[in-house]
Short mmCIF file of C-alpha atoms in Angstrom, two decimals:
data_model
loop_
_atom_site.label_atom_id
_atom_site.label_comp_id
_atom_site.label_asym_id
_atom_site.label_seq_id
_atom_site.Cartn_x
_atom_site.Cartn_y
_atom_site.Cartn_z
CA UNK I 1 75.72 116.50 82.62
CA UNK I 2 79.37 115.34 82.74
CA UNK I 3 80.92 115.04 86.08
CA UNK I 4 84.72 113.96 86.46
CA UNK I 5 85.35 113.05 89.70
CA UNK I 6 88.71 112.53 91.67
CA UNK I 7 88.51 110.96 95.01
CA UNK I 8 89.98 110.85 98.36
CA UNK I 9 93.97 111.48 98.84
CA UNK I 10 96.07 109.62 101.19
CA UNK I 11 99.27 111.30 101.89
CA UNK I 12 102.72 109.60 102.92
CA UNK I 13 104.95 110.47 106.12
CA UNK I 14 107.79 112.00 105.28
CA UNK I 15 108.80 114.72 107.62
CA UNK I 16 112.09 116.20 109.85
CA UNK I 17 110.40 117.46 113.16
CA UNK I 18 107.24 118.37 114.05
CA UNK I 19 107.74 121.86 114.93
CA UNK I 20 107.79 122.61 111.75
CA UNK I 21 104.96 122.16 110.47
CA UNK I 22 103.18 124.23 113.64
CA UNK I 23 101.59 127.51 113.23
CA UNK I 24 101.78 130.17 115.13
CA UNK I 25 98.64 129.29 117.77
CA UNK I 26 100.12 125.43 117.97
CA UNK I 27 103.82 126.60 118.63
CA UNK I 28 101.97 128.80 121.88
CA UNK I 29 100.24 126.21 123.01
CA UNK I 30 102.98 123.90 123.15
CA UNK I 31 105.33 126.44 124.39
CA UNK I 32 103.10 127.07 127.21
CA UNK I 33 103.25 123.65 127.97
CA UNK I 34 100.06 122.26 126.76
CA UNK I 35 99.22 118.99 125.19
CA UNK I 36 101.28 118.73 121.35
CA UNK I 37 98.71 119.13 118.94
CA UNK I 38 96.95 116.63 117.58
CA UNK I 39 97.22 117.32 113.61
CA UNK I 40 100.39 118.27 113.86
CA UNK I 41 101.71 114.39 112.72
CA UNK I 42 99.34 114.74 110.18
CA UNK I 43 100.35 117.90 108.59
CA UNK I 44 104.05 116.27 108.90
CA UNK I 45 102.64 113.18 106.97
CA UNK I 46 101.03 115.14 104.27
CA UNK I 47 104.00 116.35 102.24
CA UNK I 48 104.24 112.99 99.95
CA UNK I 49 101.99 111.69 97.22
CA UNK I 50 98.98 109.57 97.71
CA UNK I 51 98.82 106.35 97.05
CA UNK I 52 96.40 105.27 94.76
CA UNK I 53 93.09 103.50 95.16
CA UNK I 54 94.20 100.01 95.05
CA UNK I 55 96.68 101.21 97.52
CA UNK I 56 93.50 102.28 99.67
CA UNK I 57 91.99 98.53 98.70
CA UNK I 58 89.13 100.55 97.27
CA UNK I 59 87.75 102.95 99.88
CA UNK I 60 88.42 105.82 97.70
CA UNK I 61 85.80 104.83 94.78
CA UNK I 62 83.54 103.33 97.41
CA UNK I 63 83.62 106.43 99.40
CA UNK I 64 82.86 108.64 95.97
CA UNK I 65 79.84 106.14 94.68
CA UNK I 66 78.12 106.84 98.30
CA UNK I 67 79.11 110.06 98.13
CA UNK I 68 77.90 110.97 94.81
CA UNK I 69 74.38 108.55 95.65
CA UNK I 70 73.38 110.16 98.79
CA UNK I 71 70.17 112.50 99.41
CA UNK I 72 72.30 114.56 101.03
CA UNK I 73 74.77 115.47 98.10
CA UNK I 74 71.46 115.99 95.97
CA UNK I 75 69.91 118.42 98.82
CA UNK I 76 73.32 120.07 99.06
CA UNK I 77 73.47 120.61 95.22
CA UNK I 78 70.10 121.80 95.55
CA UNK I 79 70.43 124.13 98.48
CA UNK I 80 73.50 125.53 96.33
CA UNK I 81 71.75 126.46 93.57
CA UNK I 82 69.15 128.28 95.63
CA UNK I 83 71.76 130.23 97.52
CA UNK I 84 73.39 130.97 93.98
CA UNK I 85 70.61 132.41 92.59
CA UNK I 86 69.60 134.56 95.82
CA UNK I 87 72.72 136.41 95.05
CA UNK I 88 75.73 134.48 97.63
CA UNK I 89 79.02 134.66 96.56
CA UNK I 90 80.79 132.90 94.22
CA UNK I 91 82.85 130.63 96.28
CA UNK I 92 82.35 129.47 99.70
CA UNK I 93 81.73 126.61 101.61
CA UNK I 94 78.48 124.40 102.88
CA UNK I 95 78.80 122.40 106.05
CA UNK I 96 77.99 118.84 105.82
CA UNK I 97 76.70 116.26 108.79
CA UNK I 98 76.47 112.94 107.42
CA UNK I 99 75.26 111.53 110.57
CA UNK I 100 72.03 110.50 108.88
CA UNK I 101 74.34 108.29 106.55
CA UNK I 102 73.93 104.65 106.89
CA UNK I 103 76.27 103.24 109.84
CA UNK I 104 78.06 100.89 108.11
CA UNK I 105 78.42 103.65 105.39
CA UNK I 106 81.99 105.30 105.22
CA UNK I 107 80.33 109.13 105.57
CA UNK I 108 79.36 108.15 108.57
CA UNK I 109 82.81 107.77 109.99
CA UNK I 110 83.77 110.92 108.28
CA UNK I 111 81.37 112.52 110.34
CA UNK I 112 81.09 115.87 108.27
CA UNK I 113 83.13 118.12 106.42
CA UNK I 114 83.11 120.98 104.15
CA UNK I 115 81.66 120.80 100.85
CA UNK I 116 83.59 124.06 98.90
CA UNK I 117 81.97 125.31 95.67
CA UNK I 118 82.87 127.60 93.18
CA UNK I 119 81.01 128.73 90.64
CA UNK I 120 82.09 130.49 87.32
CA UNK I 121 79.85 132.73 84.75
CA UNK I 122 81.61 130.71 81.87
CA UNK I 123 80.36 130.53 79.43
CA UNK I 124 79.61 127.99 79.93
CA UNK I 125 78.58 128.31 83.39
CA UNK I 126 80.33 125.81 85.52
CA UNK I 127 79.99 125.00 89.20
CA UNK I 128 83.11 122.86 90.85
CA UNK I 129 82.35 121.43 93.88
CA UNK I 130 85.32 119.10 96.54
CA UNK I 131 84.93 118.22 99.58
CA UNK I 132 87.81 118.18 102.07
CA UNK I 133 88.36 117.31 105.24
CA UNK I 134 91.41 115.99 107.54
CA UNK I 135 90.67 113.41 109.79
CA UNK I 136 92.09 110.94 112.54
CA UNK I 137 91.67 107.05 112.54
CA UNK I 138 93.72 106.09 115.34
CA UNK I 139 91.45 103.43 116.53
CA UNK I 140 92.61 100.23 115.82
CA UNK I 141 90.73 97.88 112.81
CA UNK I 142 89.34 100.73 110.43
CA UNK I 143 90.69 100.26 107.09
CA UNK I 144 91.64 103.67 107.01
CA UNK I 145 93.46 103.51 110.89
CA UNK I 146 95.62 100.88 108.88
CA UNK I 147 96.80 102.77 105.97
CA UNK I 148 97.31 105.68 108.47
CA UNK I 149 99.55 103.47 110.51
CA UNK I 150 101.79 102.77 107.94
CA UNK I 151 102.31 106.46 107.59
CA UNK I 152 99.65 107.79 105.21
CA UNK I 153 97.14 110.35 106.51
CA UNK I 154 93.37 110.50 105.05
CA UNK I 155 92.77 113.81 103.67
CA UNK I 156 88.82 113.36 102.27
CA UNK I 157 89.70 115.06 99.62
CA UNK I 158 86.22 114.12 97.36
CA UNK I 159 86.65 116.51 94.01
CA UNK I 160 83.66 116.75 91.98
CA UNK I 161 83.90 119.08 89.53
CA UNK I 162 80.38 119.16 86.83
CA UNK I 163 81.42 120.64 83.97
CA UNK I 164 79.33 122.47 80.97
CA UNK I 165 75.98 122.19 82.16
CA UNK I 166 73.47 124.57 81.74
CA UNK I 167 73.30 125.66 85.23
CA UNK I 168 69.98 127.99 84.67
CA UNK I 169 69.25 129.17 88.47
CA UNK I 170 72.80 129.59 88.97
CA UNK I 171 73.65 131.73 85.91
CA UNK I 172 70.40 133.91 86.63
CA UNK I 173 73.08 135.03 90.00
CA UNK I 174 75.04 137.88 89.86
CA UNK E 1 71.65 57.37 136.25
CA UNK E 2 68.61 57.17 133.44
CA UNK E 3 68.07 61.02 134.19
CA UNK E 4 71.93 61.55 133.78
CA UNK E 5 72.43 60.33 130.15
CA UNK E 6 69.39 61.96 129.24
CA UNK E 7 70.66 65.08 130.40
CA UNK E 8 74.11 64.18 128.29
CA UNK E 9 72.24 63.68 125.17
CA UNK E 10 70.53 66.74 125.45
CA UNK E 11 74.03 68.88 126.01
CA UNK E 12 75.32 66.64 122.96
CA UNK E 13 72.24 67.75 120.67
CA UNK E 14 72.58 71.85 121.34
CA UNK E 15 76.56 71.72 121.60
CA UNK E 16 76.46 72.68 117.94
CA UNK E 17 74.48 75.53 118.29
CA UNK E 18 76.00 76.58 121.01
CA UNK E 19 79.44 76.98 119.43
CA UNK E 20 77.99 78.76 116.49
CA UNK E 21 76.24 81.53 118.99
CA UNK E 22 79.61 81.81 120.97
CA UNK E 23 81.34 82.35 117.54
CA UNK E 24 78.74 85.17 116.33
CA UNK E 25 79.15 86.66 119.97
CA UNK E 26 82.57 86.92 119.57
CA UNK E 27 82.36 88.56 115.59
CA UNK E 28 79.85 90.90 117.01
CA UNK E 29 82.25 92.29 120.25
CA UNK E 30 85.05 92.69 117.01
CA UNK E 31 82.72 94.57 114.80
CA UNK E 32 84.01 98.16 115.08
CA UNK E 33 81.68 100.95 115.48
CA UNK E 34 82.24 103.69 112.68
CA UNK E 35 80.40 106.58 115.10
CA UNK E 36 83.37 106.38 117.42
CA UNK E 37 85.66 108.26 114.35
CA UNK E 38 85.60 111.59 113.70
CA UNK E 39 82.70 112.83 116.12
CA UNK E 40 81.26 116.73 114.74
CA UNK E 41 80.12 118.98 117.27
CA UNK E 42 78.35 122.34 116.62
CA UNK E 43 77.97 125.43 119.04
CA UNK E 44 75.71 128.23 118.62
CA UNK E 45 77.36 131.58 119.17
CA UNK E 46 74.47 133.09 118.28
CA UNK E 47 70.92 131.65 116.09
CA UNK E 48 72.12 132.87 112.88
CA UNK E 49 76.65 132.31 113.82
CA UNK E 50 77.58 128.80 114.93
CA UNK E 51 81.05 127.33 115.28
CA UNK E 52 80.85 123.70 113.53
CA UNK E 53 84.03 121.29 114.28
CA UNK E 54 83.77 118.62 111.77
CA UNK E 55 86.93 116.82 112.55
CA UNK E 56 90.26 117.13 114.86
CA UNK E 57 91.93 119.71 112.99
CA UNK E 58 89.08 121.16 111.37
CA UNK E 59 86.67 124.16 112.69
CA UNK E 60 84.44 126.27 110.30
CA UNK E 61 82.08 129.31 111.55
CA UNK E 62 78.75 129.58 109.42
CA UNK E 63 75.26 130.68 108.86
CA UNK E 64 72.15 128.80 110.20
CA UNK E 65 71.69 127.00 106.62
CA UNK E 66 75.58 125.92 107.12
CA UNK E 67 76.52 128.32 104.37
CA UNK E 68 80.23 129.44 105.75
CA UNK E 69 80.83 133.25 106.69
CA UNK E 70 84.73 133.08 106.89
CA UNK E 71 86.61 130.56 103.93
CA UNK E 72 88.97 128.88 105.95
CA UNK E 73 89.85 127.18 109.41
CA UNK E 74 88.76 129.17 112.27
CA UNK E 75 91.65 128.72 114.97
CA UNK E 76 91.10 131.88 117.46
CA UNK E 77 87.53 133.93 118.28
CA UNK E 78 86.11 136.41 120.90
CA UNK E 79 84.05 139.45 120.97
CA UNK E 80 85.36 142.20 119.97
CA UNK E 81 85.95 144.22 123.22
CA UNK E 82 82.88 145.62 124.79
CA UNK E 83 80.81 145.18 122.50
CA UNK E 84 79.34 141.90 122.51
CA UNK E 85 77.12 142.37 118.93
CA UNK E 86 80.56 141.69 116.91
CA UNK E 87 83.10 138.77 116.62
CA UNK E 88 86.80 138.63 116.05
CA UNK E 89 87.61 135.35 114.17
CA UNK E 90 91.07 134.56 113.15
CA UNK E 91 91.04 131.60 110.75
CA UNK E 92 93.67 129.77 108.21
CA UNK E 93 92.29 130.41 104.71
CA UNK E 94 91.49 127.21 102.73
CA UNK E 95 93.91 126.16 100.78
CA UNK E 96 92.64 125.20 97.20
CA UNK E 97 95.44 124.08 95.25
CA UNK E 98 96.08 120.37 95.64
CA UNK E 99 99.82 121.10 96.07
CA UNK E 100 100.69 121.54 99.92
CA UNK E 101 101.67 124.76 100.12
CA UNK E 102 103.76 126.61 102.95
CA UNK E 103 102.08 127.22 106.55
CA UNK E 104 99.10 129.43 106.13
CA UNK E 105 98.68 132.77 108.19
CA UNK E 106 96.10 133.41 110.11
CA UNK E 107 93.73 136.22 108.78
CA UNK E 108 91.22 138.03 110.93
CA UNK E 109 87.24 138.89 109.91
CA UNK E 110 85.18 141.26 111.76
CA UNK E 111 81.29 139.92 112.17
CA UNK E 112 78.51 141.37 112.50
CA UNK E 113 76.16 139.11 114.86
CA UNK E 114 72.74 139.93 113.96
CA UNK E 115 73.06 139.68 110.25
CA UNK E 116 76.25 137.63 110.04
CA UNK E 117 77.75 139.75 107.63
CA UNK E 118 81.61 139.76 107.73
CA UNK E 119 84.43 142.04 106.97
CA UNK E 120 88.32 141.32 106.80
CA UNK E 121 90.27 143.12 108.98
CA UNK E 122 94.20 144.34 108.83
CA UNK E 123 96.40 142.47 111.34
CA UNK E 124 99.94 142.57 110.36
CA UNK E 125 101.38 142.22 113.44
CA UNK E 126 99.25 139.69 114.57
CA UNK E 127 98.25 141.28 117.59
CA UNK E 128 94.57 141.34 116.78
CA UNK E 129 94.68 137.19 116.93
CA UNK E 130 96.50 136.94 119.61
CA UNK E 131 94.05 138.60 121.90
CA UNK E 132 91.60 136.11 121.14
CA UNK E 133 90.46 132.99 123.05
CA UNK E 134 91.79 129.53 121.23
CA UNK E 135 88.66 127.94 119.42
CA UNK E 136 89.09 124.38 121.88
CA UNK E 137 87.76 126.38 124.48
CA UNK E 138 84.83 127.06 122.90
CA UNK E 139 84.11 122.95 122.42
#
C-alpha cells in the first residue's frame, strides 16, 4: 500500500472587510442585528498560503502520525469499505468524534470533523480520503491559538490519499 | 524556647519540599485543557437523521453510522410545511479543490425521514432557504 499524505494547512490574514467574505444567511443575521459571525475572520484569513510545518513548529506531522495511528482511522477505513461494497455512493463524507483520543492528543482538541472519501473504479481502484475541518483556537496558550494570533487560521486539512491498492471489497461496489 | 527551635528545624527540613509542591501546583493551574477547543455536539432529528456540529463554522446532517446524507455545510433546515416526515436542508457544498474558491451558494435537498434518502431540489431564487430556521437554533 502506498499512502502520500499532505497535512494540515494554516492560512494567512490577508483580507479588505469582512462583509465580504459573508454569505447570504451571515449578511441576514448581521443585518438584523445579531452577533457578527464567528468564522467570518476566518474565512477573511484564509485567502493566503500556509505556512509550512516548521512554520507550525511541527503540529502538522504530529497531528498526521496520530492521525494515521489511531483505531479510529483504521475503524473508519474499515467501516468505508463496508459501506462501499453495500452499494453507497462514490463520494461522501463520514463523521468523526475523536473524543475517545488521548487528552493530551491533538484530535482531541479538534474535537471531530469530516473525513471525505472518494473512491474511483480505476483501474486501478483507488480510494482518496482528507479530512477537513475549520476550527477556532482563541484560547490563549495552544500552539495553534498562537499561530492563529499572528493571523493564520487552522484549516485541518489532513489529505490522505492511498493510491493503487487492490481495494477488493471496494471494487466488488457498483 | 527548646520546643521553638525544634519547631524551626522542622520548617527548615520540609521548606524544600514545600517549594517544589508550590512549583508543580502552579505548572499544573497553567496546563491548558485541550477539551475546552472545539467542543462537537450532535442532535437527533430523528434515529436514523442527526445534525452533527463538529466545529464553529462547521455543521454536517448524516445517517446513524455518521455516513453524511447532504455533501456540504448545512446552514438552514425545517420541515417541509405540514408535513413533518420530510426535511428542507439548505447547505454550502464542500468545496474540494484546495484553491479557495468564490463564496459558495447555498443548495437545498429534500429528505425523506424514515429512510433518509435525499433529493436536490431547484431553488433559484432562494426563496426555498430562506423559509427555513438558521441551523444555531437547532444547537
Amino acid at each position: 500500500m502506498k499512502q502520500s499524505v499532505h497535512c494540515c494547512r494554516l492560512t494567512r490574514m490577508a483580507y479588505g472587510g469582512p462583509e465580504e467574505f459573508m454569505d447570504a444567511t451571515e449578511r441576514e443575521l448581521m443585518s438584523k442585528g445579531g452577533a457578527l459571525p464567528t468564522d467570518m475572520f476566518k474565512k477573511a484569513r484564509a485567502k493566503d498560503q500556509s505556512p509550512t510545518n516548521q512554520e507550525s513548529g511541527g503540529l502538522q506531522d504530529r497531528l498526521q502520525s496520530e492521525l494515521l495511528d489511531s483505531e479510529l482511522y483504521k475503524e473508519k477505513w474499515d467501516f468505508l469499505l463496508k459501506r462501499l461494497k453495500e452499494g453507497t455512493s462514490y463520494k461522501g463524507f463520514l463523521n468523526v468524534d475523536f473524543h475517545d483520543a488521548g487528552e493530551n492528543s491533538l484530535g482531541y482538541a479538534i474535537g471531530g470533523g469530516q473525513l471525505r472519501y472518494q473512491y474511483k473504479k480505476g483501474p486501478p481502484p483507488t480510494l482518496e480520503l482528507r479530512l477537513k475541518d475549520t476550527y477556532d483556537f482563541t484560547k490563549k496558550g495552544h500552539a495553534w491559538g498562537r499561530l492563529q494570533d499572528k493571523g493564520y487560521l487552522v484549516t485541518y486539512g489532513v489529505n490522505v490519499f492511498i493510491e493503487k491498492i487492490p481495494c477488493p471489497e471496494a471494487a466488488a461496489a457498483k | 524556647m527548646m520546643r521553638m527551635d525544634l519547631r524551626f528545624i522542622n520548617y527548615c527540613r520540609h521548606a524544600p519540599f514545600m517549594g517544589i509542591v508550590i512549583v508543580l501546583l502552579l505548572t499544573g493551574c497553567n496546563r491548558i485543557s485541550l477539551k475546552d477547543f472545539n467542543v462537537s455536539d450532535k442532535k437527533e432529528i430523528t434515529k436514523n437523521v442527526v445534525l452533527h456540529r463538529t466545529s464553529g463554522s462547521d455543521v454536517t446532517l448524516t445517517d446513524a453510522d455518521g455516513v453524511g446524507l447532504v455533501y456540504g455545510n448545512v446552514k438552514r433546515i425545517g420541515f417541509e410545511a405540514d408535513r413533518k416526515d420530510y426535511l428542507l436542508v439548505a447547505f454550502e457544498p464542500f468545496s474540494d479543490s484546495s484553491a479557495n474558491s468564490t463564496l459558495p451558494t447555498l443548495e437545498v435537498s429534500r429528505i425523506e425521514l424514515s429512510s433518509g434518502k435525499a433529493a436536490s431540489i431547484s431553488d433559484r431564487d432562494g426563496s426555498i432557504a430562506k423559509s427555513l430556521q438558521t441551523v444555531d437554533s437547532f444547537f
